[in-house]
């Protein structure tokens, strides 16, 4: 069975440097969904600038745009 879903977020709801917690697990040859952590996120190491600025700072040998 195929399931497709869409969602949109307001700009105030977007958390920079976060990823969604995985909600699917394989249990006894069946996928199980953990709906309790459906909206949970965890922090990741993410640059604090856009990709263009990050590439430019790397070309210039600077460490700007990196999370400590």
Coordinates of N, CA, C and O in Angstrom, one line a residue:
X1 N 0.8 -1.2 0.0 CA 0.0 0.0 0.0 C 0.9 1.2 0.0 O 1.9 1.3 0.7
X2 N 0.6 2.2 -0.8 CA 1.3 3.5 -0.9 C 0.6 4.6 -0.2 O -0.7 4.7 -0.3
X3 N 1.3 5.4 0.5 CA 0.7 6.5 1.3 C 1.5 7.7 0.9 O 2.8 7.7 0.9
X4 N 0.9 8.8 0.6 CA 1.6 10.0 0.2 C 0.9 11.2 1.0 O -0.3 11.2 1.1
X5 N 1.8 12.0 1.6 CA 1.2 13.1 2.4 C 2.0 14.4 2.1 O 3.2 14.3 1.7
X6 N 1.4 15.5 2.3 CA 2.0 16.8 2.1 C 1.8 17.6 3.3 O 0.8 17.5 4.0
X7 N 2.7 18.5 3.6 CA 2.6 19.4 4.7 C 3.3 20.7 4.4 O 4.2 20.7 3.6
X8 N 2.8 21.8 5.0 CA 3.6 23.0 4.8 C 3.7 23.6 6.2 O 2.9 23.3 7.1
X9 N 4.7 24.5 6.3 CA 5.0 25.1 7.6 C 5.1 26.6 7.4 O 5.6 27.1 6.4
X10 N 4.7 27.3 8.5 CA 4.9 28.7 8.5 C 6.4 29.0 8.8 O 7.1 28.2 9.4
X11 N 6.9 30.2 8.4 CA 8.3 30.5 8.6 C 8.7 30.5 10.1 O 9.8 30.2 10.5
X12 N 7.7 30.8 11.0 CA 8.0 30.7 12.4 C 8.1 29.3 13.0 O 8.6 29.1 14.1
X13 N 7.6 28.3 12.2 CA 7.7 26.9 12.6 C 8.9 26.2 12.2 O 9.2 25.1 12.7
X14 N 9.7 26.8 11.3 CA 10.9 26.1 10.8 C 12.0 26.3 11.8 O 12.3 27.4 12.2
X15 N 12.6 25.2 12.1 CA 13.7 25.2 13.1 C 15.0 24.9 12.3 O 15.3 23.8 11.8
X16 N 15.9 25.9 12.2 CA 17.1 25.8 11.4 C 18.1 24.9 12.2 O 18.2 25.0 13.4
X17 N 18.7 24.0 11.5 CA 19.6 23.0 12.1 C 18.9 21.9 12.9 O 19.5 21.3 13.7
X18 N 17.7 21.6 12.5 CA 17.0 20.4 13.1 C 16.5 19.5 12.0 O 16.3 19.9 10.9
X19 N 16.4 18.2 12.4 CA 15.8 17.2 11.5 C 14.7 16.5 12.2 O 14.6 16.5 13.5
X20 N 13.8 16.0 11.4 CA 12.7 15.2 12.1 C 13.2 13.9 12.6 O 14.1 13.2 12.0
X21 N 12.7 13.5 13.8 CA 13.0 12.2 14.3 C 12.4 11.1 13.5 O 11.2 11.2 13.1
X22 N 13.1 10.0 13.2 CA 12.5 8.9 12.4 C 11.3 8.4 13.1 O 11.3 8.2 14.3
X23 N 10.3 8.1 12.3 CA 9.0 7.6 12.9 C 8.7 6.2 12.5 O 7.8 5.5 13.0
X24 N 9.4 5.7 11.5 CA 9.2 4.3 10.9 C 10.2 3.3 11.5 O 11.4 3.6 11.5
X25 N 9.7 2.2 11.9 CA 10.6 1.1 12.3 C 10.1 -0.2 11.7 O 8.9 -0.3 11.5
X26 N 11.0 -1.1 11.5 CA 10.6 -2.4 10.9 C 10.5 -3.4 12.1 O 11.5 -3.7 12.7
X27 N 9.3 -3.8 12.4 CA 9.0 -4.8 13.5 C 8.3 -6.0 12.9 O 7.2 -6.0 12.4
X28 N 9.0 -7.2 13.0 CA 8.5 -8.5 12.6 C 8.0 -8.4 11.1 O 6.8 -8.8 10.9
X29 N 8.8 -7.9 10.2 CA 8.5 -7.8 8.8 C 7.3 -6.8 8.5 O 6.8 -6.8 7.4
X30 N 7.0 -6.0 9.4 CA 6.0 -4.9 9.2 C 6.5 -3.6 9.7 O 7.2 -3.5 10.6
X31 N 6.2 -2.6 8.9 CA 6.5 -1.2 9.3 C 5.6 -0.7 10.4 O 4.4 -0.9 10.3
X32 N 6.1 -0.1 11.4 CA 5.3 0.5 12.5 C 5.6 2.0 12.6 O 6.8 2.4 12.5
X33 N 4.6 2.8 12.7 CA 4.7 4.2 12.8 C 4.6 4.7 14.2 O 3.6 4.3 14.9
X34 N 5.5 5.4 14.7 CA 5.4 6.0 16.1 C 4.8 7.4 16.0 O 5.6 8.4 15.7
X35 N 3.5 7.5 16.1 CA 2.9 8.8 15.9 C 3.2 9.8 17.1 O 3.0 11.0 17.0
X36 N 3.7 9.2 18.2 CA 4.0 10.1 19.3 C 5.2 11.0 19.0 O 5.3 12.1 19.6
X37 N 6.1 10.6 18.1 CA 7.2 11.4 17.8 C 7.1 12.0 16.4 O 8.1 12.4 15.8
X38 N 5.9 12.1 15.9 CA 5.6 12.6 14.5 C 6.2 14.0 14.3 O 6.6 14.3 13.2
X39 N 6.1 14.8 15.3 CA 6.5 16.2 15.1 C 7.8 16.5 15.9 O 8.2 17.7 16.0
X40 N 8.4 15.5 16.4 CA 9.7 15.6 17.2 C 10.8 15.9 16.2 O 10.9 15.4 15.1
X41 N 11.8 16.7 16.7 CA 13.0 17.0 15.9 C 14.2 16.9 16.8 O 14.1 16.8 18.0
X42 N 15.4 16.8 16.2 CA 16.6 16.8 16.9 C 17.6 17.7 16.2 O 17.5 18.0 15.0
X43 N 18.5 18.3 17.0 CA 19.5 19.3 16.5 C 20.6 18.6 15.7 O 21.1 17.5 16.1
X44 N 21.0 19.2 14.6 CA 22.1 18.7 13.8 C 23.2 19.9 13.7 O 22.9 21.0 13.9
X45 N 24.4 19.5 13.3 CA 25.4 20.5 13.0 C 25.1 21.1 11.6 O 25.2 20.3 10.6
X46 N 24.8 22.3 11.6 CA 24.3 23.0 10.3 C 25.0 24.3 10.2 O 25.1 25.1 11.2
X47 N 25.5 24.7 9.0 CA 26.1 26.0 8.9 C 25.0 27.1 9.2 O 23.8 26.9 9.0
X48 N 25.5 28.2 9.7 CA 24.6 29.3 10.1 C 24.4 30.3 8.9 O 23.7 31.3 9.1
X49 N 24.9 30.0 7.7 CA 24.7 30.9 6.6 C 24.2 30.0 5.4 O 24.1 28.8 5.5
X50 N 23.9 30.7 4.3 CA 23.4 30.0 3.1 C 24.5 29.3 2.4 O 25.7 29.6 2.7
X51 N 24.2 28.4 1.5 CA 25.2 27.6 0.8 C 26.2 28.5 0.0 O 27.4 28.2 0.0
X52 N 25.7 29.5 -0.6 CA 26.6 30.4 -1.4 C 27.6 31.1 -0.5 O 28.8 31.1 -0.8
X53 N 27.2 31.6 0.7 CA 28.2 32.2 1.6 C 29.1 31.2 2.2 O 30.3 31.4 2.4
X54 N 28.7 30.0 2.4 CA 29.5 28.9 2.9 C 30.6 28.5 1.9 O 31.8 28.4 2.3
X55 N 30.2 28.4 0.6 CA 31.2 28.0 -0.4 C 32.2 29.2 -0.6 O 33.4 28.9 -0.7
X56 N 31.8 30.4 -0.5 CA 32.7 31.5 -0.6 C 33.7 31.6 0.6 O 34.8 31.8 0.4
X57 N 33.2 31.3 1.8 CA 34.1 31.4 2.9 C 35.1 30.2 2.9 O 36.2 30.4 3.3
X58 N 34.7 29.1 2.3 CA 35.6 28.0 2.2 C 36.7 28.3 1.1 O 37.8 27.9 1.3
X59 N 36.3 28.9 0.0 CA 37.2 29.3 -1.0 C 38.2 30.3 -0.4 O 39.4 30.3 -0.8
X60 N 37.8 31.2 0.4 CA 38.7 32.2 1.0 C 39.4 31.6 2.2 O 40.2 32.4 2.9
X61 N 39.2 30.4 2.6 CA 39.9 29.8 3.7 C 39.5 30.2 5.1 O 40.2 30.1 6.0
X62 N 38.2 30.7 5.1 CA 37.7 31.2 6.4 C 36.8 30.1 7.0 O 36.3 29.2 6.3
X63 N 36.6 30.1 8.3 CA 35.7 29.1 8.9 C 34.4 29.7 9.3 O 33.7 29.2 10.1
X64 N 34.0 30.8 8.6 CA 32.7 31.4 8.9 C 31.6 30.5 8.5 O 31.7 29.8 7.5
X65 N 30.5 30.6 9.1 CA 29.3 29.9 8.8 C 29.2 28.5 9.4 O 28.3 27.8 9.0
X66 N 30.1 28.1 10.3 CA 30.1 26.8 10.9 C 29.5 26.9 12.3 O 29.8 27.8 13.0
X67 N 28.8 25.9 12.7 CA 28.3 25.8 14.0 C 29.5 25.3 14.9 O 30.2 24.4 14.5
X68 N 29.7 26.0 16.0 CA 30.8 25.6 16.9 C 30.7 24.1 17.4 O 29.6 23.6 17.6

